[in-house]
Coordinates of C-alpha atoms in Angstrom, one line a residue:
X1 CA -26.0 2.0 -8.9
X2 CA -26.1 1.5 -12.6
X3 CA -27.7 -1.9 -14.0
X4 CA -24.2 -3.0 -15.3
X5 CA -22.8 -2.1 -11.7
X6 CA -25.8 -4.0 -10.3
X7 CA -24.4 -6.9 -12.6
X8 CA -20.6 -7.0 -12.0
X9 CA -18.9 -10.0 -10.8
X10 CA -16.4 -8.4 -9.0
X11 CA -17.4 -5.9 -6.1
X12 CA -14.3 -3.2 -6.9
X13 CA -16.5 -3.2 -10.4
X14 CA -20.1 -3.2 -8.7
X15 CA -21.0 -2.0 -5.3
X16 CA -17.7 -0.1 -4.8
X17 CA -16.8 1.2 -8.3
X18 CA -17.5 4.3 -6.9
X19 CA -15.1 4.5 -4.1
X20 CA -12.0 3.2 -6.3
X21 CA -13.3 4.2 -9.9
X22 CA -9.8 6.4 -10.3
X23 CA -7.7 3.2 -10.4
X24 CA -9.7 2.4 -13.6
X25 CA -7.3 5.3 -15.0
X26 CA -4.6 3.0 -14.7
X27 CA -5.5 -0.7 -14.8
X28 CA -8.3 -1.0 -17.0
X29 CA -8.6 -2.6 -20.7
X30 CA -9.0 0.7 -21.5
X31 CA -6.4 1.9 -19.8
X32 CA -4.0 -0.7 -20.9
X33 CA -4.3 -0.3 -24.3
X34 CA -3.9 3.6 -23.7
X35 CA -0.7 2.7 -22.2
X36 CA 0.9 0.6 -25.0
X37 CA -0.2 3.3 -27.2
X38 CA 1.9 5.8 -25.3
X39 CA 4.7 3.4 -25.1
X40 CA 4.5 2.4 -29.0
X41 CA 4.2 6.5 -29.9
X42 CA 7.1 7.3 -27.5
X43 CA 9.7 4.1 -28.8
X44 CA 8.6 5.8 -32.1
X45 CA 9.6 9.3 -31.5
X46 CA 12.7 8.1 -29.9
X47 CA 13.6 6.0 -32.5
X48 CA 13.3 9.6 -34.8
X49 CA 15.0 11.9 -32.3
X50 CA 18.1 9.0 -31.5
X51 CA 19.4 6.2 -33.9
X52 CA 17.1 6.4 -37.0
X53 CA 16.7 10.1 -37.4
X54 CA 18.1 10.0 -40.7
X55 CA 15.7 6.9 -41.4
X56 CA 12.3 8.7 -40.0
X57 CA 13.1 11.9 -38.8
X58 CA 10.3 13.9 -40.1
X59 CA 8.6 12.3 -37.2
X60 CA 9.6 14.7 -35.1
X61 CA 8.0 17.5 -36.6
X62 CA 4.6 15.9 -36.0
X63 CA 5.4 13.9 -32.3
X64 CA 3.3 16.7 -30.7
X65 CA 0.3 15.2 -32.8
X66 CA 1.4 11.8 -32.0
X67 CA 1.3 12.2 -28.3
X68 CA -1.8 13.8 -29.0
X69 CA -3.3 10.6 -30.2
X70 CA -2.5 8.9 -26.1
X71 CA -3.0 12.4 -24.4
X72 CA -6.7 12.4 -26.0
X73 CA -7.3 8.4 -25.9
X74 CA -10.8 8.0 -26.4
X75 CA -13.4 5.3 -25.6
X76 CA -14.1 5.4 -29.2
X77 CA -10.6 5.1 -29.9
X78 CA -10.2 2.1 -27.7
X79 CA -13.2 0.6 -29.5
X80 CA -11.5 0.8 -32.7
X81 CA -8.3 -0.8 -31.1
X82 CA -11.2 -3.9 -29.9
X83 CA -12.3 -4.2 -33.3
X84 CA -9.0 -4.7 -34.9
X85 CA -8.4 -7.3 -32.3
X86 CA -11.4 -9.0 -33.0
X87 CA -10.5 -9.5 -36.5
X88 CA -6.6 -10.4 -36.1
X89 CA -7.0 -11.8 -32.2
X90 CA -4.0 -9.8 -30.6
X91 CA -3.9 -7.3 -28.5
X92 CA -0.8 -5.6 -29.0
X93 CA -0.6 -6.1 -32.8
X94 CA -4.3 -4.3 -32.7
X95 CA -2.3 -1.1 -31.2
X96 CA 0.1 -1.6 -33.8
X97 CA -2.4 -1.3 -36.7
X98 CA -4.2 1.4 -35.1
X99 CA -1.5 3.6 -34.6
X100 CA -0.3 3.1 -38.2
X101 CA -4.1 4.2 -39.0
X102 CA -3.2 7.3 -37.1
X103 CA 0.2 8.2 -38.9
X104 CA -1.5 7.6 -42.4
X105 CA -4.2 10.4 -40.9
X106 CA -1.0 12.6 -39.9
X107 CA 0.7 12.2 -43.8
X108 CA 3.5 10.0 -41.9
X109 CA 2.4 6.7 -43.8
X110 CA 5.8 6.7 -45.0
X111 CA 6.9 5.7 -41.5
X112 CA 4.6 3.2 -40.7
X113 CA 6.8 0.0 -40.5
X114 CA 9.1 1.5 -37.9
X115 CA 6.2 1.2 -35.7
X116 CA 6.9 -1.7 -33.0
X117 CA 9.9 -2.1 -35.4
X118 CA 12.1 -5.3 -33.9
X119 CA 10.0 -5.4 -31.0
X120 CA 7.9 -8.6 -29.4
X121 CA 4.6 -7.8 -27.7
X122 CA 6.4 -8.2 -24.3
X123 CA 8.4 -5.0 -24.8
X124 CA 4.9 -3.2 -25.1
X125 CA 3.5 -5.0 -22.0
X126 CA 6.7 -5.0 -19.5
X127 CA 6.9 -1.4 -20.4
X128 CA 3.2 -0.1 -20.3
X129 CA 2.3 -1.9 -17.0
X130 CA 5.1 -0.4 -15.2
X131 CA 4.2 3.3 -16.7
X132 CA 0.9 2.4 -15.7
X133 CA 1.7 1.0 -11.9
X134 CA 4.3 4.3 -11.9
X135 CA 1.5 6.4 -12.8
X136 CA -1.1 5.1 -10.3
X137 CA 1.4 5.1 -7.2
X138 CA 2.2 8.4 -7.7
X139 CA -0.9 10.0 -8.0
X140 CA -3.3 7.9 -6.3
X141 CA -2.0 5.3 -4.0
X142 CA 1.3 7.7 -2.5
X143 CA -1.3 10.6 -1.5
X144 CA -3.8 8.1 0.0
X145 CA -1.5 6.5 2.1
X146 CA 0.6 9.4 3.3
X147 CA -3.3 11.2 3.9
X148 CA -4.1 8.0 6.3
X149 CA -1.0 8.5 8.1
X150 CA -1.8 11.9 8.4
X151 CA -5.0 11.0 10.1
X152 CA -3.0 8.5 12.6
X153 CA -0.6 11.3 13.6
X154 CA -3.6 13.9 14.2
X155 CA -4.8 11.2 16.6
X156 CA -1.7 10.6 18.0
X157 CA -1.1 14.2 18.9
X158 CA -4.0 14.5 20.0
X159 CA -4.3 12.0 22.5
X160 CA -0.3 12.4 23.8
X161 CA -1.9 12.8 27.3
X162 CA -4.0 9.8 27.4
X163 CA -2.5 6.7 30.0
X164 CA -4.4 3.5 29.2
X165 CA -4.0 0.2 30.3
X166 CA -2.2 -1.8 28.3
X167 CA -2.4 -5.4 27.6
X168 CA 0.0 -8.4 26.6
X169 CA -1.4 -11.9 26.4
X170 CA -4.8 -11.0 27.1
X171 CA -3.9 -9.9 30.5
X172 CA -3.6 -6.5 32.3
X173 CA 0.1 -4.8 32.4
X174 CA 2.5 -1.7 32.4
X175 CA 0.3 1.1 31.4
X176 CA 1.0 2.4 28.1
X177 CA 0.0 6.0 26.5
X178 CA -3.1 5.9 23.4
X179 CA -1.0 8.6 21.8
X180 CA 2.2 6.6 21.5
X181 CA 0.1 2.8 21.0
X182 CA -0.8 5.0 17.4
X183 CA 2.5 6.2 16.8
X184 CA 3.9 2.7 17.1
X185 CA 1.3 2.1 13.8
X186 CA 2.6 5.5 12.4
X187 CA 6.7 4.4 12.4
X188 CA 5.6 0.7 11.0
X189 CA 3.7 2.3 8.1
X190 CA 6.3 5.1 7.4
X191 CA 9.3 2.2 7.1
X192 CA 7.4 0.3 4.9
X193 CA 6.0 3.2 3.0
X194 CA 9.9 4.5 2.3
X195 CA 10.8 0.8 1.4
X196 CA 7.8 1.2 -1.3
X197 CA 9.2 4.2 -2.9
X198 CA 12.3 2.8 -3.0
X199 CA 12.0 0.2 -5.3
X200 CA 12.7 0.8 -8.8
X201 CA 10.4 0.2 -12.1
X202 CA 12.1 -1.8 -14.1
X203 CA 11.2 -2.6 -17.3
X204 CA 12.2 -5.2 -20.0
X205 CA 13.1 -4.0 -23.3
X206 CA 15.5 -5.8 -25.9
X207 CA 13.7 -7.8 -28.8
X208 CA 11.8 -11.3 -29.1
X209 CA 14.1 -12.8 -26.5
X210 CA 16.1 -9.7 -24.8
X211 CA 19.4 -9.6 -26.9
X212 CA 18.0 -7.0 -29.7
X213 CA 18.3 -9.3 -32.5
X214 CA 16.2 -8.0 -34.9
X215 CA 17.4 -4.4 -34.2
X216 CA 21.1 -5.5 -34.1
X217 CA 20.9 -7.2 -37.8
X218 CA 18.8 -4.4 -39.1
X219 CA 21.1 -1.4 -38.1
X220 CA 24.4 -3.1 -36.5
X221 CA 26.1 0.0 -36.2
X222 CA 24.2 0.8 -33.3
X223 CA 24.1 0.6 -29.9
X224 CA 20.7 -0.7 -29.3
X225 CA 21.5 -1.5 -25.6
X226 CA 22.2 1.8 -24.9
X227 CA 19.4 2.9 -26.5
X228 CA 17.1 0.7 -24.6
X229 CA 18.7 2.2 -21.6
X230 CA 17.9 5.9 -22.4
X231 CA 14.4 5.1 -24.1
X232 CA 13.8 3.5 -20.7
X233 CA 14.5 6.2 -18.3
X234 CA 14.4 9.6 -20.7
X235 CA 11.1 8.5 -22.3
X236 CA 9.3 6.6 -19.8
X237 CA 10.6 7.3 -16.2
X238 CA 11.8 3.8 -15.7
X239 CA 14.7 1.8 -15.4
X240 CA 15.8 -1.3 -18.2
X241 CA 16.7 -4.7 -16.9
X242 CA 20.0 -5.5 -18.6
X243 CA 19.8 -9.3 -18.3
X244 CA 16.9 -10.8 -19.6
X245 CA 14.7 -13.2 -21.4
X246 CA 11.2 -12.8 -23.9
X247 CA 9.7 -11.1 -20.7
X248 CA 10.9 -9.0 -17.2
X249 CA 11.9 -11.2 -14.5
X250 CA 9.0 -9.4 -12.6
X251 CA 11.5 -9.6 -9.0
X252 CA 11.4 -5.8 -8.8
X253 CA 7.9 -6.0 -9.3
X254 CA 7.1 -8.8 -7.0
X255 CA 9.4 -6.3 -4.2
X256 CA 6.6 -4.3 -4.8
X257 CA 3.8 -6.6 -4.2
X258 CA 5.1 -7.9 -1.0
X259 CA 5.8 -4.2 0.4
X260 CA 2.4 -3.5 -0.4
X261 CA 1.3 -6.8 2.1
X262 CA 3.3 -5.7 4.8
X263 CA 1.6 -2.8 4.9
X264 CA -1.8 -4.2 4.7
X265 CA -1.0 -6.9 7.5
X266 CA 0.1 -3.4 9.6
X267 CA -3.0 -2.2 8.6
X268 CA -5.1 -5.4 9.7
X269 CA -3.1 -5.0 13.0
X270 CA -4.7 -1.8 13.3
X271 CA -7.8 -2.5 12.8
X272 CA -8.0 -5.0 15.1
X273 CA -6.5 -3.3 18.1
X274 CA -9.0 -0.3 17.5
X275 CA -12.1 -2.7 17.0
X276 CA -10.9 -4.4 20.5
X277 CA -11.0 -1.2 21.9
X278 CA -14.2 -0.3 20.7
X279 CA -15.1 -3.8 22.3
X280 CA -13.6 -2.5 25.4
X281 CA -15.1 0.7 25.7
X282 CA -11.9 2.6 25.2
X283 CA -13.8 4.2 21.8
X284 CA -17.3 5.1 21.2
X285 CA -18.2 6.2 17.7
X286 CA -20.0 8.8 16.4
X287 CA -23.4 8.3 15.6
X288 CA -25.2 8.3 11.8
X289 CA -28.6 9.4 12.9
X290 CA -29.8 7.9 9.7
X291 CA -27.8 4.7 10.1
X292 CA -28.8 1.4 11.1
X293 CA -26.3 -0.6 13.0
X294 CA -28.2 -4.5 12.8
X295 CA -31.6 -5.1 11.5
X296 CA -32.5 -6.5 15.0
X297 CA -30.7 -4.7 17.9
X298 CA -31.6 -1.1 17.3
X299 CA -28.8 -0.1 20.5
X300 CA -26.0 -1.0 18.0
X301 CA -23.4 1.2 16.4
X302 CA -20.7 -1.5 15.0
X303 CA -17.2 -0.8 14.0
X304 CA -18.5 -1.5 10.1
X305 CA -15.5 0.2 8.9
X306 CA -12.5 -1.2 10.6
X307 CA -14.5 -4.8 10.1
X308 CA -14.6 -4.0 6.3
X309 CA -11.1 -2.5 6.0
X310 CA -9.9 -5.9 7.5
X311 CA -11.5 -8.0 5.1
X312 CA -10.3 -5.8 2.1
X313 CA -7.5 -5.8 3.3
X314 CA -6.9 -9.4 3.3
X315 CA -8.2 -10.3 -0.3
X316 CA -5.7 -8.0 -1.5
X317 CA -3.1 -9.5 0.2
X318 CA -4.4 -13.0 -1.2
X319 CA -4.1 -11.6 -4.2
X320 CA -0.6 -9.4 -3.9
X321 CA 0.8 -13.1 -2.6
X322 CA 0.0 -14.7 -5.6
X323 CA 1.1 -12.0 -7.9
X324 CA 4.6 -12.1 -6.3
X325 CA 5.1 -15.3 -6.3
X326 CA 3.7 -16.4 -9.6
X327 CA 5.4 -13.8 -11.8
X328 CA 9.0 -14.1 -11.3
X329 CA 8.7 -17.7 -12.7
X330 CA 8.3 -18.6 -16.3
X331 CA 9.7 -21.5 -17.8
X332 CA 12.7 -21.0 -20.2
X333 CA 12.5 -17.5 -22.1
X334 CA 8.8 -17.3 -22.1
X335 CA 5.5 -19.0 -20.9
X336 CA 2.2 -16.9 -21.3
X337 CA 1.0 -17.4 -17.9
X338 CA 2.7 -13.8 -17.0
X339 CA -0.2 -12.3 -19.5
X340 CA -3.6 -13.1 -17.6
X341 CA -2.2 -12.5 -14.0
X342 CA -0.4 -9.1 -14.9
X343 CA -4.4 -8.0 -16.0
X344 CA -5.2 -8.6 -12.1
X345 CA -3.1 -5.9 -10.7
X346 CA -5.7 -3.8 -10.2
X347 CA -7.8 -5.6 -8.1
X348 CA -5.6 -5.8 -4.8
X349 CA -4.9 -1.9 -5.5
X350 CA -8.6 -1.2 -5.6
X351 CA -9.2 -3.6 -2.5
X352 CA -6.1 -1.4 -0.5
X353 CA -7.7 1.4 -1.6
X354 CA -11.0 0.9 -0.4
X355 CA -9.7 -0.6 2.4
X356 CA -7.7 2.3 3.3
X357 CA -10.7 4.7 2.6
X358 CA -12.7 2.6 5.3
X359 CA -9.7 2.7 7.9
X360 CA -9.8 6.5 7.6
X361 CA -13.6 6.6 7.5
X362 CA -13.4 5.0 11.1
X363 CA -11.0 6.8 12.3
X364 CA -12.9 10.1 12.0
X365 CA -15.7 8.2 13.6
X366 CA -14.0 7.4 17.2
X367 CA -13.5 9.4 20.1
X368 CA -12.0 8.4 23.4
X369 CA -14.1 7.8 26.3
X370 CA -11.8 8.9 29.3
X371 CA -13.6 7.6 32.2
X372 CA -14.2 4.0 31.2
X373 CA -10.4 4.2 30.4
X374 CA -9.6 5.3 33.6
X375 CA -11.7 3.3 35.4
X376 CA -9.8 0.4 33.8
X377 CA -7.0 1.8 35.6
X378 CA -8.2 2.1 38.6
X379 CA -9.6 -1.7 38.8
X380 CA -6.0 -2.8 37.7
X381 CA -4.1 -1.7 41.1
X382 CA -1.9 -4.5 40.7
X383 CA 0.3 -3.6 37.1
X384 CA 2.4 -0.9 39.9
X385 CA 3.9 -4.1 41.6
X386 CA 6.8 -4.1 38.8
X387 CA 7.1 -0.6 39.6
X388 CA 7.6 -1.1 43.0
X389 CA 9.3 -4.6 42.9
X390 CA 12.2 -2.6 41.0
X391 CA 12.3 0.4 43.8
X392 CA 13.2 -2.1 46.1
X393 CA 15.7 -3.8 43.7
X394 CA 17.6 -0.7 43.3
X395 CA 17.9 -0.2 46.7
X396 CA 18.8 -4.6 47.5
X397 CA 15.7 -5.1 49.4
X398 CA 15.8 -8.9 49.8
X399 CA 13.4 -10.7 47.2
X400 CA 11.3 -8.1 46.0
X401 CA 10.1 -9.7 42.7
X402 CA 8.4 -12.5 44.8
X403 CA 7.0 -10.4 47.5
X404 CA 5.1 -8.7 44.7
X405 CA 4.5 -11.9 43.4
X406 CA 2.8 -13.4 46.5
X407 CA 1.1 -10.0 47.0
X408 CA -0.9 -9.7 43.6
X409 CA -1.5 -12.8 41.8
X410 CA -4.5 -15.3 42.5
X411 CA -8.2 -14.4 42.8
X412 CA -8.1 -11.3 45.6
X413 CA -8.9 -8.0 45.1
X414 CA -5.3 -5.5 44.1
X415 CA -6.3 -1.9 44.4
X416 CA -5.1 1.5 45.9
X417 CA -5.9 0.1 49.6
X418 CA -4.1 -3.2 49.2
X419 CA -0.5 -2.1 47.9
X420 CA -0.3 0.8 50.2
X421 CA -0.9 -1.5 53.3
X422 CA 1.6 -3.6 51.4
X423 CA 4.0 -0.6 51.6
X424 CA 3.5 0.4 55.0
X425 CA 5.3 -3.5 55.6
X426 CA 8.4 -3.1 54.1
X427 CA 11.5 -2.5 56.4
X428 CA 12.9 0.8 54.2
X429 CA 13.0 4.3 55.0
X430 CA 9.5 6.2 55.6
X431 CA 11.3 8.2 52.1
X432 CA 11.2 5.3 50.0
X433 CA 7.9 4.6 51.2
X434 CA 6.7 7.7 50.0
X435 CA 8.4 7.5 47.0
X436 CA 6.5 4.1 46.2
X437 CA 3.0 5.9 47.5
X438 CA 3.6 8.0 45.1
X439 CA 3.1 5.5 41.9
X440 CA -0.2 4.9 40.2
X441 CA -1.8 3.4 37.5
X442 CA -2.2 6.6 35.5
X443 CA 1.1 7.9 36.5
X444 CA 3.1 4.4 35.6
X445 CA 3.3 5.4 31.7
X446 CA 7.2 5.1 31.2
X447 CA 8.8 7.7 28.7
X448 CA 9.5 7.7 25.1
X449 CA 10.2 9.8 22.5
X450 CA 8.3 12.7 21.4
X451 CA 5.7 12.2 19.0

């Protein structure tokens, strides 16, 4: 680790900056202000190419050299963009300056004041953060999911055959299959994942206070509704709020937040049923030769991974809470408390991330250890009494359910012995008896779609 790393505050910064350092693309200061300068460049060209072309619309012979100017964002660039901040102390103006520094540079100085013309800082910022949350999803966050998925459905297939005990309240019942207990994971994740790419970007864009004011008494003869709507979708890939105040209403956005905790608390689910079956012996892991599993008990291998994707996994969802349910609320047409929060979007993406990262890291650790599972099986004789309790239902034995019942609960020992004898009782046919020998613990795995 660098010194600086070694000094961050925040861990996605220090210790794991390495394992998330691509969402610093997108939700950086850096990247941020790379952003508004995209959006600020693209309103311009727009403007050119649409309503104002008679007003500016030599710009378009050069928007190939002003796209360069976001396409080739520099540090040094965004150092430059700092220091005009520092001098006039805001942000988005600072874009504002520097990109008129770049069109003097270009010979378009005659064009400068139609940059951010009849816009408030809040068209930059609900426009670039959504470009920038677009951005990320689709090229970071989508593939890592869908690649974690992938992983749960190689593990799925591959353990189809596997009966297991399963377990509800604690307790031993109905034997399950490990193949299907991961593709009950699998469909959670895939609804929610189609719910997440489902919801629309929306972005605000109309003026100080959403109603084009400035715009509308400037050039009246246009339709700068419709404008917004096409610079919106055309330009940026997003879709424009009709309705709105100084700032987005953030509820498509908050959609977001809260699709991305559901899928984390599915996630923390996980993580805990495989870590109780590591408990359980169901899982053993493979072993680091060079790793150290506790600085005193030199036998240990622990489930590291699935502990730390749990806890990752919760901080982000502390956070994605907030973020949902702070944002949509802003009193009258604007409060500033929208500004400091919408910086923070990062930090629950790079906890998911790195939280994800660690799933799939355990995952490819595990493997199956057959014979304690089966012995489980074997010791738990009595979860075939509701197999054979509905037999003798469906053929109006009298009472089966508390025959069973008297048979198998309490302290005594269930197994292969005990419900045979129990079988060789009953006053039916020596076929249904046979019939009811023929039931197991590892054949007693019900039926269910392929997977």
């Amino acid at each position: 680790m660098s010194a600086e790393s070694l000094k961050a505050i925040s861990p996605v910064d220090g210790r794991y900056f390495e394992k998330v350092k691509e969402l610093s693309t997108y939700f950086s200061e850096y990247a941020l202000i790379k952003y508004r300068i995209r959006v600020e460049i693209e309103y311009l060209i727009a403007l050119a190419e649409g309503p104002l072309n008679d007003r500016i619309g030599d710009i378009q012979s050069k928007k190939n050299h002003l796209r360069a100017v976001y396409e080739n964002f520099s540090l040094e660039n965004a150092s430059r963009v700092k220091a005009i901040e520092s001098e006039i102390n805001h942000d988005v103006k600072a874009v504002e300056y520097f990109i008129k520094e770049k069109l003097e540079e270009l010979g378009l100085s005659q064009n400068k004041e139609f940059v951010h013309f009849g816009l408030t800082s809040q068209d930059i910022n609900n426009t670039s953060i959504p470009v920038s949350i677009k951005d990320c999803l689709d090229q970071v966050i989508y593939p890592e999911l869908q690649t974690l998925i992938d992983k749960l459905k190689e593990l799925s297939k591959k353990w189809k055959d596997v009966t297991m005990l399963a377990r509800t309240h604690g307790q031993a019942a109905s034997p399950t299959n490990l193949g299907k207990e991961f593709a009950v994971f699998i469909e959670r994740i895939e609804v929610q994942f189609d719910n997440l790419k489902s919801i629309e970007n929306r972005v605000k864009f109309g003026g100080a206070t959403g109603n084009f004011n400035a715009h509308h008494v400037a050039f009246p003869e246009v339709n700068w509704p419709e404008f917004g709507n096409t610079f919106a979708e055309n330009y940026l890939g997003l879709k424009r709020s009709q309705f709105t105040t100084q700032i987005e209403h953030y509820d498509q956005l908050a959609a977001l937040f809260d699709n991305f905790s559901r899928i984390n608390t599915i996630l923390i689910d996980l993580d805990r049923d495989v870590w109780q079956y590591i408990s359980m012996g169901y899982f053993t892991q493979k072993v680091n030769k060079g790793e150290v599993g506790s600085s005193a008990m030199p036998h240990k291998v622990n489930p590291i991974d699935f502990e730390n994707s749990e806890g990752n996994l919760g901080i982000a969802n502390s956070a994605f809470n907030h973020l949902s349910s702070k944002l949509p609320i802003s009193r009258l047409q604007r409060d500033l408390t929208d500004s400091t929060v919408l910086r923070n979007i990062g930090v629950p993406m790079a906890h998911s991330l790195l939280a994800w990262k660690s799933l799939k890291k355990g995952l490819d650790k595990i493997e199956i250890n057959r014979e304690n599972i089966s012995a489980d099986l074997e010791a738990n004789w009595a979860v075939v009494a509701e197999a054979i309790q509905t037999i003798l239902r469906r053929e109006n034995y009298p009472n089966p359910y508390e025959s069973l019942k008297d048979l198998t609960r309490g302290s005594k020992e269930i197994n292969k012995k005990t419900i045979h004898r129990f079988i060789d009782t009953l006053n039916v046919s020596e076929e249904i008896k046979e019939e009811l020998k023929k039931i197991n613990p590892e054949n007693y795995s019900g039926v269910y779609p392929d997977f």
